[in-house]
Coordinates of C-alpha atoms and ligand atoms in Angstrom, one line a residue:
Chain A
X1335 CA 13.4 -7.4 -37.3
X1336 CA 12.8 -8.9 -33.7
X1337 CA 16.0 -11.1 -33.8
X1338 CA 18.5 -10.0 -31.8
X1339 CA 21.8 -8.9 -34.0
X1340 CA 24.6 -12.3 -33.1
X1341 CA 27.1 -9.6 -32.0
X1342 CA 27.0 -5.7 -32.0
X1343 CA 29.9 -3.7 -32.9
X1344 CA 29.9 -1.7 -29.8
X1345 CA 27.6 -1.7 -26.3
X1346 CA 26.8 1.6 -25.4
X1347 CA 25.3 2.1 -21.9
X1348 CA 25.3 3.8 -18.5
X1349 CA 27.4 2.8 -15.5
X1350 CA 25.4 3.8 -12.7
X1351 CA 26.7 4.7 -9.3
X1352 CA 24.8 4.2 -6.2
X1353 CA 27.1 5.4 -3.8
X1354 CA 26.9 8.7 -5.2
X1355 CA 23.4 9.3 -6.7
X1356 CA 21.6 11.4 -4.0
X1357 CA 18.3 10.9 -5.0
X1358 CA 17.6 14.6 -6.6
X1359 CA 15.4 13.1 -9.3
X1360 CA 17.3 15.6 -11.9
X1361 CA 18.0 13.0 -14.0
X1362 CA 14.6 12.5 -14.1
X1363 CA 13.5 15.7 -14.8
X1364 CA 16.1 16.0 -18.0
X1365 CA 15.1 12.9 -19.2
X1366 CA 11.2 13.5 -19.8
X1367 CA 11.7 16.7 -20.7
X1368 CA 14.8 16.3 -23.9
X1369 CA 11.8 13.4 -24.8
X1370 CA 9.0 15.1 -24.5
X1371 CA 9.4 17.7 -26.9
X1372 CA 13.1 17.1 -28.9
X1373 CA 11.0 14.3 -31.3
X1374 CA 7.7 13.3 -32.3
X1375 CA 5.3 12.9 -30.2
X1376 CA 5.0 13.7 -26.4
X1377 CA 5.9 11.4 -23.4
X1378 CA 2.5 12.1 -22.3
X1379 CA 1.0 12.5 -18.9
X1380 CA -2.7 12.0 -17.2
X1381 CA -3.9 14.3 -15.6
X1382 CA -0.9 16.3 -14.6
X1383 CA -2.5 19.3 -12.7
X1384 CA -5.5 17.1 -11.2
X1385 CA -5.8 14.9 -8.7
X1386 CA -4.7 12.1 -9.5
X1387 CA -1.4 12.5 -11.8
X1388 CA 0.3 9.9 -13.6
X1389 CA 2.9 9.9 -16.7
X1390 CA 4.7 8.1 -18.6
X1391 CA 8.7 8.4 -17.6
X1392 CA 11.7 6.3 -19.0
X1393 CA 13.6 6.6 -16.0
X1394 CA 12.5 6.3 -12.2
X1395 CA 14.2 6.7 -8.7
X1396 CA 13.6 4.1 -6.4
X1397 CA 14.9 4.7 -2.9
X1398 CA 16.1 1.2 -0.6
X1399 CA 16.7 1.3 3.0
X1400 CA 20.0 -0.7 3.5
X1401 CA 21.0 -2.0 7.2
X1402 CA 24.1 -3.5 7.5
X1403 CA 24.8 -5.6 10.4
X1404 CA 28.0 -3.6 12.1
X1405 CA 25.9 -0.3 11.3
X1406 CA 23.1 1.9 11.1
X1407 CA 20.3 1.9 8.5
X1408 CA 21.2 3.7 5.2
X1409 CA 18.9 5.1 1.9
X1410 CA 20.5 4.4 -1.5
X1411 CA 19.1 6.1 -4.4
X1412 CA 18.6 3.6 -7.2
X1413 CA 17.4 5.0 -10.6
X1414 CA 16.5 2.8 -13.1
X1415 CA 16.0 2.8 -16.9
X1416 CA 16.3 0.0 -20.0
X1417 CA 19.6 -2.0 -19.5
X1418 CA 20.0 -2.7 -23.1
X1419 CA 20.2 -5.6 -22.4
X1420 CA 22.5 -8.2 -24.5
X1421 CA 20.0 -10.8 -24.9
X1422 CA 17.3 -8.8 -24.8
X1423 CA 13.4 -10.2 -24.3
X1424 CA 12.0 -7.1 -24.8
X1425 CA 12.6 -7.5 -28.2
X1426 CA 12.3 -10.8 -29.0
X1427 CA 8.7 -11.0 -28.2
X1428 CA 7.7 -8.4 -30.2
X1429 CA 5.1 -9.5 -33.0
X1430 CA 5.6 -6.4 -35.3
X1431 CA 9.3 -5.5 -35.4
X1432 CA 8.9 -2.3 -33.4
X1433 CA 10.9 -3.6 -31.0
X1434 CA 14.8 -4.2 -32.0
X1435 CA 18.6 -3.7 -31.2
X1436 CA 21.0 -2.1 -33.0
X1437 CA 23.8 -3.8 -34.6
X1438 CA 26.1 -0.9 -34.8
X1439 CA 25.8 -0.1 -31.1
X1440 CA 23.6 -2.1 -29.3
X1441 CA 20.9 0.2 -28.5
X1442 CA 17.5 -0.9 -27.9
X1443 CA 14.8 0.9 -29.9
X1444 CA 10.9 0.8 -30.7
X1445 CA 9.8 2.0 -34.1
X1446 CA 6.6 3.9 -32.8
X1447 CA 5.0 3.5 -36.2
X1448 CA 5.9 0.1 -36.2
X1449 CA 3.9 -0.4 -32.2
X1450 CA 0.4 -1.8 -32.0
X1451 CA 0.8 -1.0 -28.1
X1452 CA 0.1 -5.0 -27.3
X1453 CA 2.6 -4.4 -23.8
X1454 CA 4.2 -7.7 -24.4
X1455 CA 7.8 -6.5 -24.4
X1456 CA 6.8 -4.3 -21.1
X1457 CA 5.6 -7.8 -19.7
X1458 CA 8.6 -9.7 -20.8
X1459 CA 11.1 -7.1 -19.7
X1460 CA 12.5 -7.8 -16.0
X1461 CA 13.1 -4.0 -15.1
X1462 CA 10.0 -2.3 -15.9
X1463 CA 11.9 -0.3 -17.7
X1464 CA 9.3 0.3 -21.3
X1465 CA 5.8 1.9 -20.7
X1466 CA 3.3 2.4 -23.0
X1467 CA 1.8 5.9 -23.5
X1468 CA -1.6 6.3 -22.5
X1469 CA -2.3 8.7 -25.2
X1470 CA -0.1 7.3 -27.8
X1471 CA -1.0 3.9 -27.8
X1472 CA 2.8 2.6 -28.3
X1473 CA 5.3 1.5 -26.6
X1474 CA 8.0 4.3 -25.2
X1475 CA 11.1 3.5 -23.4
X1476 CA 15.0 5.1 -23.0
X1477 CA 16.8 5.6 -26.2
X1478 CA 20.1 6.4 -25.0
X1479 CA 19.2 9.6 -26.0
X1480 CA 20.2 8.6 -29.6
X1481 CA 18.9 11.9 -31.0
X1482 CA 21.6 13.7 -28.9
X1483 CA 24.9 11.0 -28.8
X1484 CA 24.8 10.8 -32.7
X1485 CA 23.7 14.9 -33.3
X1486 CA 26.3 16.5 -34.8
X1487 CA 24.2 20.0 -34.2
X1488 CA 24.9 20.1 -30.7
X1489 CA 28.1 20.7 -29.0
X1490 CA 30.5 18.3 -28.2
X1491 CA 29.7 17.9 -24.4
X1492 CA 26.2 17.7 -25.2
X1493 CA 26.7 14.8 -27.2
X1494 CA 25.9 12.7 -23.9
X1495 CA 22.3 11.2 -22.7
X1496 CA 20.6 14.3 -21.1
X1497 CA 20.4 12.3 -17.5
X1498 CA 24.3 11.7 -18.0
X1499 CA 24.6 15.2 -19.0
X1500 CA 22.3 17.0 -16.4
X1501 CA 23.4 14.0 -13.1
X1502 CA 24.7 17.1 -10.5
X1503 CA 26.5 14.1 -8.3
X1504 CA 28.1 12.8 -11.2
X1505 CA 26.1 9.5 -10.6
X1506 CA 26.2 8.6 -14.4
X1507 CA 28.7 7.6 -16.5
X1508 CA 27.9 7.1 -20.6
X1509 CA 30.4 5.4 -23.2
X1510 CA 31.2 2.0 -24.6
X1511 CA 31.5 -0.6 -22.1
X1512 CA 32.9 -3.5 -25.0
X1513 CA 36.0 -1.7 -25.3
X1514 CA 38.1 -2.8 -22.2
X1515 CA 40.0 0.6 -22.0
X1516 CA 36.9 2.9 -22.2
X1517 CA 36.8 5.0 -18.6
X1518 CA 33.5 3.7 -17.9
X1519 CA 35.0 0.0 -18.6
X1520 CA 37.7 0.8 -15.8
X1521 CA 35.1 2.4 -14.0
X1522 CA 33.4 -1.0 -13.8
X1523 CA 36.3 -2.7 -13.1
X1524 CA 37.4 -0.9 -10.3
X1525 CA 34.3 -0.7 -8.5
X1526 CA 33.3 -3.9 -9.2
X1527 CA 30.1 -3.1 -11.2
X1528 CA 27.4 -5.8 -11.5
X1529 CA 24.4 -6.5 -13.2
X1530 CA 20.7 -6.7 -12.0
X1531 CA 18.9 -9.7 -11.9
X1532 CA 21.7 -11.7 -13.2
X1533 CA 19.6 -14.9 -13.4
X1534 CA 16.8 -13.3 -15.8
X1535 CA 20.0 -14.1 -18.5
X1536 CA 19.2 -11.0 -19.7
X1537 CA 22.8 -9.7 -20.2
X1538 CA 22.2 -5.9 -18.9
X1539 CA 24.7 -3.4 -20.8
X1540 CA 24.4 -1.1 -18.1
X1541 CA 26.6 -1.5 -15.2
X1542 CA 25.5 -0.5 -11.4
X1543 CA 28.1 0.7 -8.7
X1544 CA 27.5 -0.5 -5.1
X1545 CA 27.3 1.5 -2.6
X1546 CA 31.2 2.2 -0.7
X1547 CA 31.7 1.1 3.0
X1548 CA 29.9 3.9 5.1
X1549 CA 32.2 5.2 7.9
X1550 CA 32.5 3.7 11.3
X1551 CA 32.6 5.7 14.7
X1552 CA 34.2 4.2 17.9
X1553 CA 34.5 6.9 20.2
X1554 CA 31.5 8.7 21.7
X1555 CA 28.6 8.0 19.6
X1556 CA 26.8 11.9 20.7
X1557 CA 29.1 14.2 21.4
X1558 CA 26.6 16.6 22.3
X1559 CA 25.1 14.5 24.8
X1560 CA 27.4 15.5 27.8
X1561 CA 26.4 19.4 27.8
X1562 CA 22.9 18.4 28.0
X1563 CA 23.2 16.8 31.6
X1564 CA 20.2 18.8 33.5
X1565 CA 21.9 21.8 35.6
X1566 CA 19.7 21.4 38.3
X1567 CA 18.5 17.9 39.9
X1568 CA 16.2 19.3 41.9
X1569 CA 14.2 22.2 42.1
X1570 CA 14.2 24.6 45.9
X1571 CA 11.4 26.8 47.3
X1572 CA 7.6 27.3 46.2
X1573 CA 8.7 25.4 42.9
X1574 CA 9.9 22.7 44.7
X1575 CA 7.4 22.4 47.8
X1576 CA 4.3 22.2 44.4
X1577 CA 6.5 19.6 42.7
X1578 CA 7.1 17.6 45.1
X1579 CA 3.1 18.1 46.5
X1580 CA 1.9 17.4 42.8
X1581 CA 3.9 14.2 42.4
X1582 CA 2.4 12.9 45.7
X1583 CA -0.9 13.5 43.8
Chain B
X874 CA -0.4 -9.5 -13.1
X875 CA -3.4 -7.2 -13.6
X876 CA -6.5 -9.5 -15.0
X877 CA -7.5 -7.4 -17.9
X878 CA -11.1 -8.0 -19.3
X879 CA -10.0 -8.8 -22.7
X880 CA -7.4 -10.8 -22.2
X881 CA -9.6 -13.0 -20.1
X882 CA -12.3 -12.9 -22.5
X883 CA -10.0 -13.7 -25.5
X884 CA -8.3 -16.5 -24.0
X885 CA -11.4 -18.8 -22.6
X886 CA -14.0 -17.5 -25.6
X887 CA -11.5 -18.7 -28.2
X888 CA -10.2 -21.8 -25.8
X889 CA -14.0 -23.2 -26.5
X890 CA -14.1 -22.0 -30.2
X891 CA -10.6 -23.9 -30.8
X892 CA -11.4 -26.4 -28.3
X893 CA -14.9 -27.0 -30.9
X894 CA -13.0 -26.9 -34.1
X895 CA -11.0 -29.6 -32.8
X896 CA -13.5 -31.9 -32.1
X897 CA -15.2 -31.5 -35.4
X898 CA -12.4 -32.2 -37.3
X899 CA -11.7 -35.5 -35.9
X900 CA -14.6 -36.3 -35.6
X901 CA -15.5 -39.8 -38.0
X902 CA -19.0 -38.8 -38.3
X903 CA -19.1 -34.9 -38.4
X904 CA -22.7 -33.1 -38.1
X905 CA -23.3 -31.7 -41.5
X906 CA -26.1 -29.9 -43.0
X907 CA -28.0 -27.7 -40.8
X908 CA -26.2 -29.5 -37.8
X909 CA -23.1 -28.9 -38.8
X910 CA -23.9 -25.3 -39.9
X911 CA -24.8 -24.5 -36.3
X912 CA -21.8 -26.2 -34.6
X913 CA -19.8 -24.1 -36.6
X914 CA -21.4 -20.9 -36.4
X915 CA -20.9 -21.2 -32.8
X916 CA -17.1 -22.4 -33.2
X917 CA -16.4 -19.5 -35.1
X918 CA -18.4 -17.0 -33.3
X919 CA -16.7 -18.3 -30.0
X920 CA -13.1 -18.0 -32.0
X921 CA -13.7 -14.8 -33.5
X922 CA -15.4 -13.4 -30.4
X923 CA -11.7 -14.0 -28.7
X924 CA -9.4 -12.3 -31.4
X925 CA -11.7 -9.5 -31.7
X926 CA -11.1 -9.4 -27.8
X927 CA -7.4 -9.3 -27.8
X928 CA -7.6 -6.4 -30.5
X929 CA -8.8 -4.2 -27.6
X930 CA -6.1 -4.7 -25.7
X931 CA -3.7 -3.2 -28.2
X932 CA -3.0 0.6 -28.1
X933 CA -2.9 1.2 -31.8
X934 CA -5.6 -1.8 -32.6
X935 CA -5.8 -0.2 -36.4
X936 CA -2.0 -1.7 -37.3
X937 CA -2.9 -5.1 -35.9
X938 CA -2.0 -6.8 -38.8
X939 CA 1.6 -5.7 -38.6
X940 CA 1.6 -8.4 -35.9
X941 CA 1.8 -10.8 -38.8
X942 CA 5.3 -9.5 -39.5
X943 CA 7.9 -11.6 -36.9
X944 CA 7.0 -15.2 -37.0
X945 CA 10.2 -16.5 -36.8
X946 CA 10.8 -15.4 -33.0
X947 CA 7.0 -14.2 -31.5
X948 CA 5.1 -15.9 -30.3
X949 CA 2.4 -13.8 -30.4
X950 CA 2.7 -13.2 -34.2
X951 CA 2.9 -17.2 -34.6
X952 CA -0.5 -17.1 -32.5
X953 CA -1.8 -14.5 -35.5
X954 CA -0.9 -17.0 -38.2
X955 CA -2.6 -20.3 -36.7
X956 CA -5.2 -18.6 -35.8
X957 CA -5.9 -17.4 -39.6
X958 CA -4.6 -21.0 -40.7
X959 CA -6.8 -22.7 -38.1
X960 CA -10.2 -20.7 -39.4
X961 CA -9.4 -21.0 -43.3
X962 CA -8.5 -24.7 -43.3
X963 CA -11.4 -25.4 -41.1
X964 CA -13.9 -22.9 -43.4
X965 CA -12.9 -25.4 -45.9
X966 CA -13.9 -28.7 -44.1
X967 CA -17.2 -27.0 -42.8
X968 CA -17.9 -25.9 -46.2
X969 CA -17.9 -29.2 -47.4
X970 CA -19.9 -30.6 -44.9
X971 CA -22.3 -28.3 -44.6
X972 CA -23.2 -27.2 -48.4
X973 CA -22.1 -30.7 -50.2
X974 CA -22.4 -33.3 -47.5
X975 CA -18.6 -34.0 -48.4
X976 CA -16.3 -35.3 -45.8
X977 CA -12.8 -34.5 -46.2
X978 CA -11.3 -36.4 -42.9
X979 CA -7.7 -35.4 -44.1
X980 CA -8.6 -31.8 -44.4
X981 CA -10.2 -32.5 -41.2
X982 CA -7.1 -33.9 -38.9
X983 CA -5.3 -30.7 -40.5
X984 CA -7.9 -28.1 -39.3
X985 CA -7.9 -30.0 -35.5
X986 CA -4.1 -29.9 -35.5
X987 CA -4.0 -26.2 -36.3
X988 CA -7.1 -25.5 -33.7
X989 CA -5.0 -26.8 -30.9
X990 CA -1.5 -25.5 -32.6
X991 CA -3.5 -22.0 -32.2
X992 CA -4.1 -22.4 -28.4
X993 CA -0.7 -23.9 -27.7
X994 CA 0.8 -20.8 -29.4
X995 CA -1.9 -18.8 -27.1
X996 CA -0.2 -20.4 -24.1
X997 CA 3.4 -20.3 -24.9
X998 CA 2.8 -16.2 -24.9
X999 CA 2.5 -16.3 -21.5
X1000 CA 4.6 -19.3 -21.1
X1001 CA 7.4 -17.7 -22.9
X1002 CA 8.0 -14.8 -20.4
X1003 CA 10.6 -15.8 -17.6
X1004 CA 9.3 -12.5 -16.1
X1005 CA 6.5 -14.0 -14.2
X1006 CA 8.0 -17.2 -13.1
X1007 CA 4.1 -18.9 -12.6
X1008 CA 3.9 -18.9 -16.2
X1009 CA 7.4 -19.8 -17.0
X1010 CA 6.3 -23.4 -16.8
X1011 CA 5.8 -26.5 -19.2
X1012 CA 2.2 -27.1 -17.2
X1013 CA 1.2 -23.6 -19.0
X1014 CA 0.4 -24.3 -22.7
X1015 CA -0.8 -28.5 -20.9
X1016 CA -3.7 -26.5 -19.2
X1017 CA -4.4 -24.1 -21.9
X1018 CA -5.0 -27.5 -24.6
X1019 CA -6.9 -29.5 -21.4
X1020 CA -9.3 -26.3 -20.5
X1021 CA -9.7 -26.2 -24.5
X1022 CA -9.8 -29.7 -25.4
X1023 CA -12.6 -30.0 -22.1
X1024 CA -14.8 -27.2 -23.6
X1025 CA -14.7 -28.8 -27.0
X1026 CA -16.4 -31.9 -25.4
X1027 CA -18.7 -30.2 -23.3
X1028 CA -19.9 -27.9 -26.3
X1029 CA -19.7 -30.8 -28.9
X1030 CA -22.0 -32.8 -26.4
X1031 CA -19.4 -35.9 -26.1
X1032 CA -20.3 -37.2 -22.7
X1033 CA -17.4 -39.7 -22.1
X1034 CA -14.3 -37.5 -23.3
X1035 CA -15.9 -34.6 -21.1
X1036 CA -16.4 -36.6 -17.7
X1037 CA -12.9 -38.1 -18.3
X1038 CA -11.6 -34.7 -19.4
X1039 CA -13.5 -32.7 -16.3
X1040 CA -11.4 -34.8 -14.2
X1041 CA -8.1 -34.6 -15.6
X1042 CA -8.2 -30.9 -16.5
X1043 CA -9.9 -30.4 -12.6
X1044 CA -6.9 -32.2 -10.7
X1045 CA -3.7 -30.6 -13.4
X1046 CA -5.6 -27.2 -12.2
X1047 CA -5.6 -27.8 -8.4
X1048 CA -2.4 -29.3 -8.7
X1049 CA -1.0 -25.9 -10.9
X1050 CA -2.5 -23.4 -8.3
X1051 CA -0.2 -25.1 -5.6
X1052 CA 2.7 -25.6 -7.4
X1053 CA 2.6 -22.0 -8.8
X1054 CA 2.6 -20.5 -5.7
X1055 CA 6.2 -22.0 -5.1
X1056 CA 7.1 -20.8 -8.8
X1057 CA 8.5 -17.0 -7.5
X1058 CA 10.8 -18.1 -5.1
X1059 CA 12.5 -21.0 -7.4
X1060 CA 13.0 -19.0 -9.9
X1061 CA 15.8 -16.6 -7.1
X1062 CA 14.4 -13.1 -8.0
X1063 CA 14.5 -11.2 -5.1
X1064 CA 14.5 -7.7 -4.6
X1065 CA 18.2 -8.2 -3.4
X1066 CA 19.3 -9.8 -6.7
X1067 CA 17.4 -6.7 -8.2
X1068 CA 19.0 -4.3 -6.8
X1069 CA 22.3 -5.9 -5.9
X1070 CA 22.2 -4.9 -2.5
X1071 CA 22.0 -6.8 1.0
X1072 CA 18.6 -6.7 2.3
X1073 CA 17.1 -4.1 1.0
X1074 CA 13.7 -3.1 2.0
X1075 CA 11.4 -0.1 -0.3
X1076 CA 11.9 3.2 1.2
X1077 CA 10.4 5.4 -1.4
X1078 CA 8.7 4.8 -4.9
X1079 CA 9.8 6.8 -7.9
X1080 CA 6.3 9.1 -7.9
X1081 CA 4.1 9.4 -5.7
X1082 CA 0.9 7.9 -7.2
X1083 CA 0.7 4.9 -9.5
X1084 CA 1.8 4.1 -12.9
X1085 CA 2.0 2.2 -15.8
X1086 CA 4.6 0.0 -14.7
X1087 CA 2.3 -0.7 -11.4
X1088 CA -1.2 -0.9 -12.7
X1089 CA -0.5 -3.4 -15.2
X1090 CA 1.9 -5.7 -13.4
X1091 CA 2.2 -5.3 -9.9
X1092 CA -1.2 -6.3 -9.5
X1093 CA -1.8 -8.3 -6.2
X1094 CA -4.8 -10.5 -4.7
X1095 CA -5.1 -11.2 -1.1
X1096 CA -4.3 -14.6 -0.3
X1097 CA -7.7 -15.6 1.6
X1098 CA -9.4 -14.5 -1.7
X1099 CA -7.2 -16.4 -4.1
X1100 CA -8.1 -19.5 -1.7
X1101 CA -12.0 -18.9 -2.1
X1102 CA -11.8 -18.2 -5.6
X1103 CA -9.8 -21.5 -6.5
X1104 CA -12.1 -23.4 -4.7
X1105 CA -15.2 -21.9 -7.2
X1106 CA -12.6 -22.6 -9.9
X1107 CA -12.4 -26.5 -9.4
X1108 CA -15.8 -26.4 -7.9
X1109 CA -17.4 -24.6 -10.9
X1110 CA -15.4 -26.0 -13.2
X1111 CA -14.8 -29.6 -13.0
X1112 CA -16.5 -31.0 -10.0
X1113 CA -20.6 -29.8 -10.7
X1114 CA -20.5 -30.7 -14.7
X1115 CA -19.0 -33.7 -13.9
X1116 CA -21.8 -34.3 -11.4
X1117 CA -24.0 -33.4 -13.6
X1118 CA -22.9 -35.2 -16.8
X1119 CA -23.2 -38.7 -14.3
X1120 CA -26.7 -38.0 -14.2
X1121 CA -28.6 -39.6 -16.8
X1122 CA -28.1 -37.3 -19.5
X1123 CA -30.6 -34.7 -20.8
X1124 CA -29.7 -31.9 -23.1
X1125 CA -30.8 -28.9 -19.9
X1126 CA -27.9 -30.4 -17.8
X1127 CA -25.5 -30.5 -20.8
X1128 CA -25.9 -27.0 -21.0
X1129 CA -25.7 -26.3 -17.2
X1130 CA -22.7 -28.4 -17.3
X1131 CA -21.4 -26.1 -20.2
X1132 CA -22.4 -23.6 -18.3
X1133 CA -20.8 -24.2 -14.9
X1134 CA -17.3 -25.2 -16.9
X1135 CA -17.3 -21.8 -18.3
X1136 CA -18.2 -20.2 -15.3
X1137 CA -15.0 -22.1 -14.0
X1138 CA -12.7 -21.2 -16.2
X1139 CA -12.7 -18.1 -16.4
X1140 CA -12.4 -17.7 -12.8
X1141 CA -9.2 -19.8 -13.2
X1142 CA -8.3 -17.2 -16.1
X1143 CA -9.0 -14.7 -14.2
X1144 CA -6.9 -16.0 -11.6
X1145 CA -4.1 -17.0 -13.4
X1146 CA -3.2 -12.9 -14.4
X1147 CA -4.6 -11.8 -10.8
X1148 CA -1.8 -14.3 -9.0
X1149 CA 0.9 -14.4 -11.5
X1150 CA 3.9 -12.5 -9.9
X1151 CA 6.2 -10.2 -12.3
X1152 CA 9.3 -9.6 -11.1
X1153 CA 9.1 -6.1 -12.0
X1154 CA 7.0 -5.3 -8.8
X1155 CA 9.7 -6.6 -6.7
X1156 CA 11.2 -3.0 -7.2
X1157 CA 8.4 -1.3 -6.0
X1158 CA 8.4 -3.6 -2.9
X1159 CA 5.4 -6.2 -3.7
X1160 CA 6.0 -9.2 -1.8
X1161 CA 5.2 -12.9 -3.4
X1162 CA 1.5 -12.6 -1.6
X1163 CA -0.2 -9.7 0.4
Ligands
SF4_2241 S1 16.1 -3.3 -19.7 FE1 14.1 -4.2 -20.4 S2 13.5 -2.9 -22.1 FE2 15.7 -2.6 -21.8 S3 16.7 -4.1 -23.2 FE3 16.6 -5.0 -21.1 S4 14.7 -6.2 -21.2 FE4 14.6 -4.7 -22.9
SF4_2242 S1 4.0 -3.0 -27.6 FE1 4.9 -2.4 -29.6 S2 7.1 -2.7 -29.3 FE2 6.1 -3.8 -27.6 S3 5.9 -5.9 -28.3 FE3 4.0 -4.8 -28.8 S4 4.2 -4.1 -30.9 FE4 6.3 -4.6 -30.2

């Protein structure tokens, strides 16, 4: 059903920190590949080996340039994937039912055999965050790994999304952000997480982490600089009689 | 947004099929026999034409009639049902006028409503998405009805309606092209509010060629284009058939008139995906215009 559930028992989601995500794309990497071969069909990709590759991916890295006004420029990392969002549009639009949020946890889904691949819930989502699979012909987009969280095959401390699980910076953070004394919920709190695009009323799940205060330096901004005066100011002999001749030239 | 074929097909071919329908239900003195026969072979070919269109957009085309499923919140499956509404009530009315000279005007009013109910719902899919804040806008589904309502006329030969039509849909178009371009920055998304951080400007996309995400909606037309292409729009669209319909009337110019609107519109279709802004592309640093 495309109606969004009134209230979901919990709201799973990622808190995402952008002070310490250093752009590895690894998250990336362990995203397309657990969903490229742990269920059904491929995440396919076009033409990987050729010239002109291009894929389908549930979660990208986007990289900002940042320059505050007290200090120089700075990159932030900024990966991005579905916000499972509260008030979803995504799913709303949806003329099938493929498209549809959990009530137990507030994960958003698609039913691939449900899909007719129209890309109205890619249009009406604000993040980019569904595309639709060129050879599939549906609809694909982050699942909060719900093959792994709710897998009781794996290990415990597997039992995480595979970009929470893989993250080498410990950018990513997984667990239920209604209950107020989760640690991602203090996570948020401390930090002051915030949502993107608040005024798309979208509700996100997912929480982002700003970036920290970078720090200052008031004393000699190149240390280096003072053993690199030139030794000799001007050159003597032949040298100096063809320099001097040349730069009369 | 990027102006798919199909989409633009589907949404002017079965603008003028609905747009037809319309007419010919209200009208007091419908064409029947032969006449009639005709008009409505080319209101349904028109209509049909369009939702056989829009199939091709869809990735998985053979489930399309799952779409029928969600009515109560999609648009785009409440599109599916007037439009099979719209062509079986109308089936009916041609029916009777065409193989027993009966005329049902009830049955006719019910089969115009659901003609224009089926290109409001049309509109309201695009209308619908606070994404691309041109769309998000009450003057969406107006200038879907006037562009369908205008085609009606031109294509049911009604001469008046048309020239008074031409004008109104001409001037709510020139007026929508420049209020849309203010749309964007009203609605507040910025790449700052997308990202949550001060000023940012792109650095680096996620991949280095394109994608998805960018081929279908970070599509972007150059502003001196859009400007040329508007002025072919109203040009093409309103201004010559109204010209020509002033002119003492003879069937050729009709048709050139028909014609030229057509030629119009879907220029201003085509223009309407090509300059629609989604917010999405703000992340991969698209500006409002190039
Ligand atoms: S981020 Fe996009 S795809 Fe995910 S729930 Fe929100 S609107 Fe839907
Ligand atoms: S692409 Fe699939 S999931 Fe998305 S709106 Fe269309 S049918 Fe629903």
């Amino acid at each position: 059903m495309t109606s969004l559930p009134k209230l979901t028992e919990r709201r799973l989601g990622l808190v995402i920190d952008l002070d310490t995500c250093v752009g590895c794309h690894a998250c990336v990497v362990a995203c397309k590949g657990w969903n490229t071969q742990s269920h059904g069909v491929p995440l396919s990709d076009q033409d990987p080996y050729g010239a002109d590759p291009s894929g389908t991916f549930l979660n990208r890295i986007h990289t900002y340039e940042v320059t505050p006004a007290d200090g120089p420029a700075q990159v932030v990392h900024f990966p991005k994937s579905c916000l499972h969002c509260e008030d979803a549009p995504c799913v709303t639009v949806c003329p099938t039912g493929a498209s549809f949020k959990r009530a137990a946890d507030g994960i958003v889904l698609v039913n691939e055999t449900d899909c007719i691949g129209c890309g109205l819930c890619a249009w009406a989502c604000p993040y980019g965050a569904r595309e639709l699979d060129a050879d599939e012909g549906v609809m694909k987009k982050c699942t909060l790994c719900v093959d792994r969280i709710d897998n009781p095959t794996l290990p415990e401390e597997d039992r995480i999304p595979a970009c929470v699980r893989t993250c080498p910076a410990g950018a990513r953070h997984f667990g239920d952000l209604s209950d107020p004394n989760s640690a991602i919920s203090a996570l948020v709190e401390e930090r002051g997480g915030f949502d993107l695009m608040p005024e798309q009323g979208t509700r996100p799940v997912n929480k982002y982490l700003p970036p920290r205060p970078r720090d200052t330096w008031t004393e000699e901004v190149d240390v280096l600089a003072p053993f690199l005066e030139p030794v000799a100011e001007d050159a003597r002999g032949f040298l100096g009689w063809l320099d001097r001749t040349l730069s009369k030239l | 947004m990027h102006p798919a074929p199909s989409l633009i097909a589907f949404t002017v071919a079965s603008g003028l099929g609905f747009g037809l329908l319309f007419w010919l239900g209200i009208d007091a003195t419908p064409p029947s026999g032969w006449v009639g026969l005709a008009f409505y072979l080319i209101a349904y070919a028109l209509a049909l034409a369009g939702l056989g269109a829009s199939t091709r957009h869809l990735g998985r085309p053979e489930r399309a009639l799952k779409a029928f499923t969600q009515w109560r919140s999609s648009w785009l499956s409440r599109e599916a049902w007037a439009a099979v509404a719209a062509l079986s009530v109308n089936a009916f009315h041609a029916a009777g006028l065409v193989f027993f000279d009966l005329h049902l005007p009830a049955l006719g009013w019910l089969g115009a409503a659901l003609a224009l109910g089926t290109v409001f719902a049309t509109s309201m899919i695009y209308a619908q998405l606070r994404t691309v804040p041109r769309w998000h806008h009450w003057s969406t589904p107006v200038l879907f009805l006037l562009y369908a309502v205008t085609g009606g006329a031109l294509l049911s030969g009604r001469v008046e309606a048309a020239l008074v039509l031409l004008t109104v849909t001409g001037a709510a178009q020139g007026a929508v092209f420049l209020h849309g371009d203010r749309r964007l920055a009203r609605a507040g998304t910025t790449l700052s509010t997308a990202t949550g951080l001060p000023g940012p400007r792109a650095f680096a996309p996620p991949h280095t060629g394109p994608n998805y995400l960018t081929r279908e909606m970070a599509f972007s037309v150059a502003r001196r284009h859009a400007e040329k292409l508007r002025l072919i729009a109203l040009a093409l669209g309103a201004l010559l058939p109204a010209l020509l319909l002033l002119l003492p009337f003879h069937h050729s110019l009709g048709l050139v008139a028909l014609l030229s609107h057509v030629a119009g519109g879907i220029t201003a279709r085509w223009l309407f995906f090509a300059e629609a802004e989604h917010v999405m592309s703000l992340y991969y640093g698209k500006s409002q215009r190039t």
